PDB file of C-alpha atoms in Angstrom:
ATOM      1  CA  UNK M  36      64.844  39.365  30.009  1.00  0.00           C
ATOM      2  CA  UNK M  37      63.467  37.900  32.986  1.00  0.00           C
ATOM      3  CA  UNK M  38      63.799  41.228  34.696  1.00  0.00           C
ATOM      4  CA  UNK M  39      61.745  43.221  31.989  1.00  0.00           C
ATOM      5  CA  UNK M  40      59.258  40.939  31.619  1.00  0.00           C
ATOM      6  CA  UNK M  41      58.408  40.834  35.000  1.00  0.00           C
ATOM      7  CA  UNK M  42      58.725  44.769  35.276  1.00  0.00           C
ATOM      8  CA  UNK M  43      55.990  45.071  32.083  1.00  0.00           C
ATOM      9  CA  UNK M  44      53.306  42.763  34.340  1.00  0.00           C
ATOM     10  CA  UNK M  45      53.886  44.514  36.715  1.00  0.00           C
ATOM     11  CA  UNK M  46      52.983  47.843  34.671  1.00  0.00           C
ATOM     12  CA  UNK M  47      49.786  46.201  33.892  1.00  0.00           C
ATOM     13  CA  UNK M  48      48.969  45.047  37.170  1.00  0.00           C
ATOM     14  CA  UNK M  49      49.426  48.715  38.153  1.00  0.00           C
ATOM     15  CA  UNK M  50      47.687  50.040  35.344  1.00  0.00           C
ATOM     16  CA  UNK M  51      44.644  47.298  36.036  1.00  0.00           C
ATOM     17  CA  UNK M  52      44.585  48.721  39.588  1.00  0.00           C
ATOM     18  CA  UNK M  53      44.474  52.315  38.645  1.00  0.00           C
ATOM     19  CA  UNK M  54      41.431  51.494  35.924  1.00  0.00           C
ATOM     20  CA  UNK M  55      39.310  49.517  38.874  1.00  0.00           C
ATOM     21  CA  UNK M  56      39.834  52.551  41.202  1.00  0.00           C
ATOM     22  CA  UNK M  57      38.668  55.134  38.519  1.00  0.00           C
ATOM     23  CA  UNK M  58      35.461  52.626  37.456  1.00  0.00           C
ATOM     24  CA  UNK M  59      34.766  52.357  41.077  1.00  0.00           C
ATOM     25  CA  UNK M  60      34.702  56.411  41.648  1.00  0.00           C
ATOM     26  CA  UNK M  61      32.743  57.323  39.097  1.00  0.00           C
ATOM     27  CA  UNK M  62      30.358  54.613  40.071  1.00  0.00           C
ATOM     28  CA  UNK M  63      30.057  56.903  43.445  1.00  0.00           C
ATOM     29  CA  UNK M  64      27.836  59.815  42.479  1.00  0.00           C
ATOM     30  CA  UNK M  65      25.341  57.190  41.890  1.00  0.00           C
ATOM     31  CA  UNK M  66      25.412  55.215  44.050  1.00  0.00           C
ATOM     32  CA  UNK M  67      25.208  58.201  46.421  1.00  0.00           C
ATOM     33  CA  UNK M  68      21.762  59.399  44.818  1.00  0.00           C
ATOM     34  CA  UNK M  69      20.668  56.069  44.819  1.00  0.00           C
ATOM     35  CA  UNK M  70      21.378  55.483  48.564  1.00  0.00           C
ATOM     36  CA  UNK M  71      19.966  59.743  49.577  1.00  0.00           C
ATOM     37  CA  UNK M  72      16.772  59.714  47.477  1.00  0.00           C
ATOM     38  CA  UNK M  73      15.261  56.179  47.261  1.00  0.00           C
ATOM     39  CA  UNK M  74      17.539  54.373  50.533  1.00  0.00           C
ATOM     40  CA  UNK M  75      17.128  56.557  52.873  1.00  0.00           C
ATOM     41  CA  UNK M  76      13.412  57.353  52.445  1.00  0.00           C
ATOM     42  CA  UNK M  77      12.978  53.643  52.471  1.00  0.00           C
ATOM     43  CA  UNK M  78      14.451  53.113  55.658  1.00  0.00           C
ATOM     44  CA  UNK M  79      12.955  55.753  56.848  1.00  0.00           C
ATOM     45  CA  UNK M  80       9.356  53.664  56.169  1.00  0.00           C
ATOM     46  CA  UNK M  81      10.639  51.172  57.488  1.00  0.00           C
ATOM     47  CA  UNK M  82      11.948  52.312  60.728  1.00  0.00           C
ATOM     48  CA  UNK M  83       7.988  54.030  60.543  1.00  0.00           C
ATOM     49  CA  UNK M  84       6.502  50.550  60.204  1.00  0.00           C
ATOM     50  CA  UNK M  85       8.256  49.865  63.583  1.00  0.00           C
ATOM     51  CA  UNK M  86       6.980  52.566  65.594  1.00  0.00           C
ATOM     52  CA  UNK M  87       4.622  51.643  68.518  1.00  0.00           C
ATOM     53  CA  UNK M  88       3.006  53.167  71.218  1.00  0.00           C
ATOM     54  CA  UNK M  89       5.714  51.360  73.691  1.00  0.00           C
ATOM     55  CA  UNK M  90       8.749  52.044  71.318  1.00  0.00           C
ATOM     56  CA  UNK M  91       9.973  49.832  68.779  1.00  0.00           C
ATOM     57  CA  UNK M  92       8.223  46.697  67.805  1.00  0.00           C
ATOM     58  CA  UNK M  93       6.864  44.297  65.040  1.00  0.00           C
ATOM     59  CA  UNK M  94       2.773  45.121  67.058  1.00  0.00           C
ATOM     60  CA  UNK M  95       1.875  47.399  63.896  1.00  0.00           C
ATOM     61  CA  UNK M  96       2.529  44.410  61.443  1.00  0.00           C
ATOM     62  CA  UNK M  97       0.889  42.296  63.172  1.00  0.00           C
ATOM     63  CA  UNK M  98      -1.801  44.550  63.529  1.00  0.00           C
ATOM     64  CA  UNK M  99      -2.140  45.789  60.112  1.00  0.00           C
ATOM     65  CA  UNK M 100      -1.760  41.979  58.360  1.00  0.00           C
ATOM     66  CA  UNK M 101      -4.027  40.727  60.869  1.00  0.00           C
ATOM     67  CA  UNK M 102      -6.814  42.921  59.671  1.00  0.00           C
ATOM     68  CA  UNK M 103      -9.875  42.223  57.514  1.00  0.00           C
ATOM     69  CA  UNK M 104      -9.329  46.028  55.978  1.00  0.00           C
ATOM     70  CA  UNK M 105      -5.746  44.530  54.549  1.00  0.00           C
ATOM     71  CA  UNK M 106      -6.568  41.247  53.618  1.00  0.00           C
ATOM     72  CA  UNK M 107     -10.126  42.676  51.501  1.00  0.00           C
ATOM     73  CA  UNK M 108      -7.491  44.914  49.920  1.00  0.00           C
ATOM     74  CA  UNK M 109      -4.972  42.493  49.224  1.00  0.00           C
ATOM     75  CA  UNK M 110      -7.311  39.981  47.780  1.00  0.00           C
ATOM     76  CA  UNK M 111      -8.765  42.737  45.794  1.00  0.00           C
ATOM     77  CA  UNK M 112      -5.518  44.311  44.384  1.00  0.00           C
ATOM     78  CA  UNK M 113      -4.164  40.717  43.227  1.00  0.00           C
ATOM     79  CA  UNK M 114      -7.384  39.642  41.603  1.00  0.00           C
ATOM     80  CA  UNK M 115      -8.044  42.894  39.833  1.00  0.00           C
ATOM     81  CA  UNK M 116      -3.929  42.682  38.231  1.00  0.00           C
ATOM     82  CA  UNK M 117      -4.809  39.033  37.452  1.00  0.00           C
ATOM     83  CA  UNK M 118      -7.587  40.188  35.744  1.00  0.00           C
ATOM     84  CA  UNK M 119      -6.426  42.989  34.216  1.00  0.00           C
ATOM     85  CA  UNK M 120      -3.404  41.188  33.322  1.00  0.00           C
ATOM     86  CA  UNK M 121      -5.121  37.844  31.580  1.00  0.00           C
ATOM     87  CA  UNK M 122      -7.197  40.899  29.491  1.00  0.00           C
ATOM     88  CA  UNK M 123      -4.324  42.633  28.286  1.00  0.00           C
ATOM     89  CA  UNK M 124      -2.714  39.238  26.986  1.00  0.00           C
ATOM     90  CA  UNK M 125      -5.207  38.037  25.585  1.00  0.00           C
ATOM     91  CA  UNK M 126      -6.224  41.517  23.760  1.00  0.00           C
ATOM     92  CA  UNK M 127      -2.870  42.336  23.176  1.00  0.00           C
ATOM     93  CA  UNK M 128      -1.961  39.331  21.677  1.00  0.00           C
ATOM     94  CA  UNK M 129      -4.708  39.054  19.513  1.00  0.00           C
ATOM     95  CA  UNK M 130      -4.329  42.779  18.356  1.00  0.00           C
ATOM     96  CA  UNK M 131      -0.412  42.241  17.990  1.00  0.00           C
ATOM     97  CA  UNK M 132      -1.320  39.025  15.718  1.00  0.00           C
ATOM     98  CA  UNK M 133      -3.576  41.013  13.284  1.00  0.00           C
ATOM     99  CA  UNK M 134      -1.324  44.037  12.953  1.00  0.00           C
ATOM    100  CA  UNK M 135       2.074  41.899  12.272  1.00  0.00           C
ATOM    101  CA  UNK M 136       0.623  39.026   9.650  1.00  0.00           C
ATOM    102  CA  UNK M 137      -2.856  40.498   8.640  1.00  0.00           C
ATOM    103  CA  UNK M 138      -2.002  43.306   5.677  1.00  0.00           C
ATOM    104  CA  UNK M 139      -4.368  46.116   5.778  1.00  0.00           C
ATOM    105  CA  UNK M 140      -4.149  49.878   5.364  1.00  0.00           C
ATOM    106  CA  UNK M 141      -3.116  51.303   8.132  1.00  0.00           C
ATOM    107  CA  UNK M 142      -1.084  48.760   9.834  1.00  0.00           C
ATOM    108  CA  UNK M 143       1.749  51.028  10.485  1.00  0.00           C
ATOM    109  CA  UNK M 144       0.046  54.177  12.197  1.00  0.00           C
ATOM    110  CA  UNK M 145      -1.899  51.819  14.123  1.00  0.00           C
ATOM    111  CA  UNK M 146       1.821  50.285  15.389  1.00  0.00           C
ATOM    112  CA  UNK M 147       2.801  54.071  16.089  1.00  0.00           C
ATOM    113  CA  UNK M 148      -0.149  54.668  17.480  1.00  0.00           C
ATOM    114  CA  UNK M 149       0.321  52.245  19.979  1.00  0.00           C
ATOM    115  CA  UNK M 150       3.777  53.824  21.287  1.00  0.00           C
ATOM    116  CA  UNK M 151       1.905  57.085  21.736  1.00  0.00           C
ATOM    117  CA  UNK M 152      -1.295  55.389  23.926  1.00  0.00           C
ATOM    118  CA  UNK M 153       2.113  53.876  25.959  1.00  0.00           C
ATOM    119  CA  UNK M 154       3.073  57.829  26.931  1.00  0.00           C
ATOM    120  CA  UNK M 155      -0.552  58.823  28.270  1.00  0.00           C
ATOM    121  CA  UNK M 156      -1.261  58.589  32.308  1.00  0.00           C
ATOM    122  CA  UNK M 157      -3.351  56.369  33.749  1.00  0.00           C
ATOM    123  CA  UNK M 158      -6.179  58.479  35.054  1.00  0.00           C
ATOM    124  CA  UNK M 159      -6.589  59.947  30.691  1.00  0.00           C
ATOM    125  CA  UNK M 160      -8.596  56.959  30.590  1.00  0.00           C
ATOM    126  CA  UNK M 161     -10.611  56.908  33.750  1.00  0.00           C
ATOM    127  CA  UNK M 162     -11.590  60.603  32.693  1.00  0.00           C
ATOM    128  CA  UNK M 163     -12.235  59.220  28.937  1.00  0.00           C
ATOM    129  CA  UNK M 164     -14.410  56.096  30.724  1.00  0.00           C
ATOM    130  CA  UNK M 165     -16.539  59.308  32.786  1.00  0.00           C
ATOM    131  CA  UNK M 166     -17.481  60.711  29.720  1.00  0.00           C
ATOM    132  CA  UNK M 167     -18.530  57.481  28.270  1.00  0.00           C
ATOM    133  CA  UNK M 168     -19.978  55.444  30.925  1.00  0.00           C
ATOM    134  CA  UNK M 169     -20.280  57.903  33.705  1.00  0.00           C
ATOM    135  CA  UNK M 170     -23.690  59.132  34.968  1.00  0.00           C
ATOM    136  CA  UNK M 171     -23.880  61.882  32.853  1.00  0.00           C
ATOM    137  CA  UNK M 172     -21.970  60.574  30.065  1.00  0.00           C
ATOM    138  CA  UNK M 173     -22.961  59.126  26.772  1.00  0.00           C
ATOM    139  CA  UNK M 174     -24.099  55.903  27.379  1.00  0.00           C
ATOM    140  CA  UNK M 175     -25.093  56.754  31.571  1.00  0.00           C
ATOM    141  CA  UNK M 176     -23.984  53.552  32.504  1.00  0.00           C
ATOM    142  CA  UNK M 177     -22.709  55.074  35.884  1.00  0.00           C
ATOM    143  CA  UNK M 178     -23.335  51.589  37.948  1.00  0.00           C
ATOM    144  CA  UNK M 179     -20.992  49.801  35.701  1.00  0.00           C
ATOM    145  CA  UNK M 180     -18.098  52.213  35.946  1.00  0.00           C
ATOM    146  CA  UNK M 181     -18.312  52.674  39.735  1.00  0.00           C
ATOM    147  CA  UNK M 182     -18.090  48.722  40.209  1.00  0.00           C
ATOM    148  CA  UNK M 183     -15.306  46.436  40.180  1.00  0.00           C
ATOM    149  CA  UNK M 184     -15.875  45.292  36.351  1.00  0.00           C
ATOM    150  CA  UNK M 185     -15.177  49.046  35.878  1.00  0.00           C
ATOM    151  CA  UNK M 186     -12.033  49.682  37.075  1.00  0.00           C
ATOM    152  CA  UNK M 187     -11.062  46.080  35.412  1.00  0.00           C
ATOM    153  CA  UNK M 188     -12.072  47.516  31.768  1.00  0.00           C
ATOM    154  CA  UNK M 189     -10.523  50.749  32.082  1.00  0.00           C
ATOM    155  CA  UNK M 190      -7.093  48.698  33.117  1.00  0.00           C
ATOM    156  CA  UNK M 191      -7.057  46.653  30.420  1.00  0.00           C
ATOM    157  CA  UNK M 192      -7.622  49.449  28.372  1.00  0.00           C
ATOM    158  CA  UNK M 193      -4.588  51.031  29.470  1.00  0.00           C
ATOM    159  CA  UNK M 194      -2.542  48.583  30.059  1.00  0.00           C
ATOM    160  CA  UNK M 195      -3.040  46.293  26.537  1.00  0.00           C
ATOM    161  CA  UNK M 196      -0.238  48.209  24.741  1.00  0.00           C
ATOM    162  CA  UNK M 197       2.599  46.926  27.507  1.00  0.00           C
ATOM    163  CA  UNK M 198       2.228  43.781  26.352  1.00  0.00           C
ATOM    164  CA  UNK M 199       1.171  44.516  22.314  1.00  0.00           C
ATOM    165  CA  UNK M 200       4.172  46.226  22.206  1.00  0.00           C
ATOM    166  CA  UNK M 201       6.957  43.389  23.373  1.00  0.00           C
ATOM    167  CA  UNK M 202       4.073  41.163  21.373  1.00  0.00           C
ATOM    168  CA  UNK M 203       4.889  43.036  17.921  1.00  0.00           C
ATOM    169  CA  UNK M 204       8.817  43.251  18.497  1.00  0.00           C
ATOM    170  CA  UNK M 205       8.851  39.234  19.060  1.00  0.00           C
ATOM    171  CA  UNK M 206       6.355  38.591  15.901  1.00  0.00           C
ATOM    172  CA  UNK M 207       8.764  40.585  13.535  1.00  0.00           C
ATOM    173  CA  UNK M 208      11.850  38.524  15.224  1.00  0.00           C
ATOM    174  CA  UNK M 209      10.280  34.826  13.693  1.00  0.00           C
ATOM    175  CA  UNK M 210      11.313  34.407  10.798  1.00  0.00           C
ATOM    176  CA  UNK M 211       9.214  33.916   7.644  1.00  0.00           C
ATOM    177  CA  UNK M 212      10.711  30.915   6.190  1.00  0.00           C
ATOM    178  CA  UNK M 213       9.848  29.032   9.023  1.00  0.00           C
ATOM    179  CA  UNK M 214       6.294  30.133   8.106  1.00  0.00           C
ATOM    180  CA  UNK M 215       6.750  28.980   4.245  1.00  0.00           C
ATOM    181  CA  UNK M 216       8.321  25.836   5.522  1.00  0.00           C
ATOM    182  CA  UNK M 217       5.463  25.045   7.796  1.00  0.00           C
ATOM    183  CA  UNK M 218       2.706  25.877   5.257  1.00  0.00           C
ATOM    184  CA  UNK M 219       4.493  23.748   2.495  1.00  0.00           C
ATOM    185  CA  UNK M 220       4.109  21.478   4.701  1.00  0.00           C
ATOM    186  CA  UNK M 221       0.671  21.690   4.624  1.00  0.00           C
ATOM    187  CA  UNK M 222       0.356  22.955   8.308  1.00  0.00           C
ATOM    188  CA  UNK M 223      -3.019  24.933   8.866  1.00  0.00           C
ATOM    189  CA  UNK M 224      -3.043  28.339   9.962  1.00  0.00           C
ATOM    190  CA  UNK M 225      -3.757  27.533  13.220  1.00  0.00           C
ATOM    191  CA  UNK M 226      -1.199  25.307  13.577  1.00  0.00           C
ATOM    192  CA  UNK M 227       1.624  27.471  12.543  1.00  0.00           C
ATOM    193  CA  UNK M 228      -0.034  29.730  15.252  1.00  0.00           C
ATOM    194  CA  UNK M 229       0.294  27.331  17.733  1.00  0.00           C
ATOM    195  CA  UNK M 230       3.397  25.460  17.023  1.00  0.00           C
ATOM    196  CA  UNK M 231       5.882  28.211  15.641  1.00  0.00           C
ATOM    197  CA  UNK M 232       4.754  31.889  16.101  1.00  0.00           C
ATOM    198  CA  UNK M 233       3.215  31.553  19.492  1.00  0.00           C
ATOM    199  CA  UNK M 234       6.623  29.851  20.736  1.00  0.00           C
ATOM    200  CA  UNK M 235       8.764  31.768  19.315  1.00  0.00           C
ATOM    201  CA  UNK M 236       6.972  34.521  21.148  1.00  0.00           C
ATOM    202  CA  UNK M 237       6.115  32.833  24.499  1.00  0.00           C
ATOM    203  CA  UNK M 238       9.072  35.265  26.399  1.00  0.00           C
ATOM    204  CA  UNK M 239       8.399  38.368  24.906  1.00  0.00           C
ATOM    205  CA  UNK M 240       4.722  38.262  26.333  1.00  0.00           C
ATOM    206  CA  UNK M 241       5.362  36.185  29.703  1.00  0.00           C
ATOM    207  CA  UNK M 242       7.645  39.317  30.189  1.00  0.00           C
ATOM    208  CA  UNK M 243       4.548  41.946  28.974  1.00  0.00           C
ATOM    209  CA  UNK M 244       2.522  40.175  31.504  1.00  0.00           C
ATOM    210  CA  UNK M 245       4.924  40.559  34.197  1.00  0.00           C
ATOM    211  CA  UNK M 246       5.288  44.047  33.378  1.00  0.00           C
ATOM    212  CA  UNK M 247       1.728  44.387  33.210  1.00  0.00           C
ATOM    213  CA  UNK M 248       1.321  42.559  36.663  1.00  0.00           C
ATOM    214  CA  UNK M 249       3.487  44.860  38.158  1.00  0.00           C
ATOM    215  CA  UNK M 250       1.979  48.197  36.780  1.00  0.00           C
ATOM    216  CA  UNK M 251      -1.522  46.710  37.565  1.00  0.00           C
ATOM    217  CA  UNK M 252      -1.185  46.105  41.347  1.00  0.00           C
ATOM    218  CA  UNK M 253       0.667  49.375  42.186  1.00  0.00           C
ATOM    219  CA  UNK M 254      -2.292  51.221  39.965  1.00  0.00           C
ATOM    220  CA  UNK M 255      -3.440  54.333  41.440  1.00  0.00           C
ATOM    221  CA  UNK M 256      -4.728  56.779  39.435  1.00  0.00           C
ATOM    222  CA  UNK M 257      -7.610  55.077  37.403  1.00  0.00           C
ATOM    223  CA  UNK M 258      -8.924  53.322  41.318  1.00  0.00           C
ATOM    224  CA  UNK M 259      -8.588  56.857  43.286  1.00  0.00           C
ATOM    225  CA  UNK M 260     -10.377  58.842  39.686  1.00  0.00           C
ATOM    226  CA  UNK M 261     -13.348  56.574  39.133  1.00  0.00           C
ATOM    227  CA  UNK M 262     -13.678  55.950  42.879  1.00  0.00           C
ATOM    228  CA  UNK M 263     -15.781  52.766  42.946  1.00  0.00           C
ATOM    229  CA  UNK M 264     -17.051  51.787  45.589  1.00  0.00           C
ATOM    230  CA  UNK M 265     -15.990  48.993  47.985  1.00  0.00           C
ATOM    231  CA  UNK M 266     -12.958  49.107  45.644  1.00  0.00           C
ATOM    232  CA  UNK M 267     -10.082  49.396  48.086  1.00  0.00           C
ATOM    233  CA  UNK M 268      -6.253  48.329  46.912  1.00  0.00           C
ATOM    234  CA  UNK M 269      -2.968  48.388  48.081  1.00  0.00           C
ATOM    235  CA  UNK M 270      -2.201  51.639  46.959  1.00  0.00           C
ATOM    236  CA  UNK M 271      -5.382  53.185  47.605  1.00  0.00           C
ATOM    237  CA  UNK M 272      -5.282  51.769  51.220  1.00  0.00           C
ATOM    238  CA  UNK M 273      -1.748  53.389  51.596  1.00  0.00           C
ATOM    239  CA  UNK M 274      -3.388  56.663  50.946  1.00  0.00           C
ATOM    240  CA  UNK M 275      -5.930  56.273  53.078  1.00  0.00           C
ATOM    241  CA  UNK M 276      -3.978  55.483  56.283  1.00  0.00           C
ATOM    242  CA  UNK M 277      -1.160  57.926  55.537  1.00  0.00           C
ATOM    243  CA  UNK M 278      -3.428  60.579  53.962  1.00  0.00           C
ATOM    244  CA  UNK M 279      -6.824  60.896  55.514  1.00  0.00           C
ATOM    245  CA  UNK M 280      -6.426  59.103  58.883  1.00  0.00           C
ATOM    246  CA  UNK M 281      -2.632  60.037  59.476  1.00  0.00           C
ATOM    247  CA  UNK M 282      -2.198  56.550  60.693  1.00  0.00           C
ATOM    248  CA  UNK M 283       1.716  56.683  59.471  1.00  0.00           C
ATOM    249  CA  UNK M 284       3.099  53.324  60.833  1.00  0.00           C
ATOM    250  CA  UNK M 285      -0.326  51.451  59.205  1.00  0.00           C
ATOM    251  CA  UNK M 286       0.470  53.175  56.237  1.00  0.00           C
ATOM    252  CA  UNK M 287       4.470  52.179  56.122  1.00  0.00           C
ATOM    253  CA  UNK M 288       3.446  48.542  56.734  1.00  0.00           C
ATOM    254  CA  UNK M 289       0.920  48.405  53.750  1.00  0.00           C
ATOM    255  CA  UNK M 290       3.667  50.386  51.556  1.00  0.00           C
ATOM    256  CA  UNK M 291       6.172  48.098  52.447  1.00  0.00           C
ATOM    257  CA  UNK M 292       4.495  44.816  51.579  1.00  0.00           C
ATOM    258  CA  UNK M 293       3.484  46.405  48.122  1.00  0.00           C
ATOM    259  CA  UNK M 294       7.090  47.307  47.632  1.00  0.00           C
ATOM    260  CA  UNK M 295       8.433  43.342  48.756  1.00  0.00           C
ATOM    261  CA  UNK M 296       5.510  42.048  46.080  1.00  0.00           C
ATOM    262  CA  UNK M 297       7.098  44.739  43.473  1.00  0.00           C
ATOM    263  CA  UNK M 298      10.493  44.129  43.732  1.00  0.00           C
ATOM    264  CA  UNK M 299       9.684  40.077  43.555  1.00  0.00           C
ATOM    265  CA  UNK M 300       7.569  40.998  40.279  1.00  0.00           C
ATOM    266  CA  UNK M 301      10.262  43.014  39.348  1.00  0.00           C
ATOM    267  CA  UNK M 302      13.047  40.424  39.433  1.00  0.00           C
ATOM    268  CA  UNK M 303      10.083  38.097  37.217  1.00  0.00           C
ATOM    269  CA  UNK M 304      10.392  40.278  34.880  1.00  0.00           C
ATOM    270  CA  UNK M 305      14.441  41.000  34.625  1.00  0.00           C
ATOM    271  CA  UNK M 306      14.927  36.805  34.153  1.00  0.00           C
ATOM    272  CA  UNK M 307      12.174  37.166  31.726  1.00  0.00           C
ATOM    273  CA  UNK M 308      13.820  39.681  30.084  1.00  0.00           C
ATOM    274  CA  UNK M 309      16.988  38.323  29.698  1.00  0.00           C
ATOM    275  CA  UNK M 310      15.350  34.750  28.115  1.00  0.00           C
ATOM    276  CA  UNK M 311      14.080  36.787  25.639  1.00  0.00           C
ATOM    277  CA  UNK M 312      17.073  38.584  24.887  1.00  0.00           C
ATOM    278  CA  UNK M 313      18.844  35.051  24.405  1.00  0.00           C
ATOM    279  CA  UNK M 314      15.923  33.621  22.504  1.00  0.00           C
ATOM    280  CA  UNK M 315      16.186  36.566  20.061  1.00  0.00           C
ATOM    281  CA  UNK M 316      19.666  35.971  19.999  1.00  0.00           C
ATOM    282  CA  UNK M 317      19.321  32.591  18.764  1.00  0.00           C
ATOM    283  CA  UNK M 318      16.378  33.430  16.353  1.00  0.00           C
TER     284      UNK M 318
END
């Protein structure tokens, strides 16, 4: 008995073995595309970022972060995703609020609506914003839009959905009899605001604003479209150097820091993520 039972683990060990091998080959194609388009250009930045006039060296980074042209755009990019970020919260929130507790015709194709604004690009809106605001547009308010305050607005137009999206999924996920408990209770409106929906949402829109965040400082298209002046981010400063002055290794070392800040967001928003996953779990 001994002999067969040892001869059946055995057949599982084997079996185990065999399963792990096939997991791990089709986990190869992949991993292979992974590594040929998004590794290998990366390294190939990198290696960029190293290049000097004597060889290989770390002179271009110290160069390039030692520079009043990256540190304007670096302050810039973080205060106009801060910006644009505490808008879209704020907005978003408030808009998610009305459409999930405040009945009114319409409620529903405003909700769809908002999935469709989430498909548009980026520079839709700039282009919208030229009609409106530009010098020839409908209101000629072309000093506003070519400023600072106008690429701000125009990002927190686009950008609102991302977070009144998660907003509305985490709004339908509390659940009403804690509101018909609390307002038994004799809790003002307010209150239940406050103390139950607002909590019960807190992860869903700390991970909108991360997402936000992260589309906001790599934001390209509405900057290089309404081209305001003495605006000059990350992204925009990558294009320059790599695009109009050929300055490759100044442009690798820009790209690369906006990638490190990216990825950091990035992770943010996965642990984010996940504590709203488990808080809607336990909802």
């Amino acid at each position: 008995m001994s002999g067969v039972a040892l001869a059946v683990v055995s057949g599982k060990q084997c079996s185990n073995t065999v399963s792990h091998s096939r997991r791990g080959l089709w986990l190869l194609p992949p991993l292979v595309v992974v590594a040929v388009f998004f590794g290998y250009p990366l390294v190939l930045v990198a290696g960029q970022s190293l290049t000097t006039d004597n060889g290989v060296g770390l002179a271009k980074w110290a160069e390039v972060l030692g520079s009043a042209e990256f540190q304007d755009a670096a302050w810039q990019t973080v205060l106009l995703a801060l910006g644009a970020t505490t808008g879209c919260v704020l907005l978003g929130t408030f808009f998610a609020l009305v459409v999930a507790f405040v009945p009114f015709p319409g409620a529903r194709t405003l909700s769809r609506l908002v999935d469709t604004v989430l498909a548009f690009p980026s520079f839709l809106i700039a282009l919208a914003f030229t009609f409106l605001y530009g010098s020839a547009g409908v209101f000629g308010a072309g000093g506003f839009l070519y400023s600072p305050w106008g690429v701000l607005l125009a990002e927190i137009t686009f950008y609102t959905p991302f977070v009144m999206r998660p907003a509305l999924a985490a709004f339908s996920q509390v659940p009403g009899v804690q509101l018909d408990v609390a307002a038994a209770l004799g809790a003002r409106p307010g209150r239940v605001l406050w103390r139950v929906v607002l909590p019960a949402a807190l992860p869903s829109l700390a991970s909108g604003a991360c997402l936000t965040l992260l589309l906001a400082l790599n934001e390209f298209g509405i900057v290089l479209f309404l081209g305001a002046k003495g605006v000059t981010t990350l992204p925009m400063l990558v294009y320059g150097k790599g695009i109009v002055t050929f300055d490759f290794p100044a442009a690798s070392v820009v790209a690369l820091v906006d990638v490190a800040i990216s990825l950091l967001l990035y992770g943010s928003y996965r642990v984010l993520g996940r504590s709203r996953g488990a808080a809607v779990d336990a909802a």
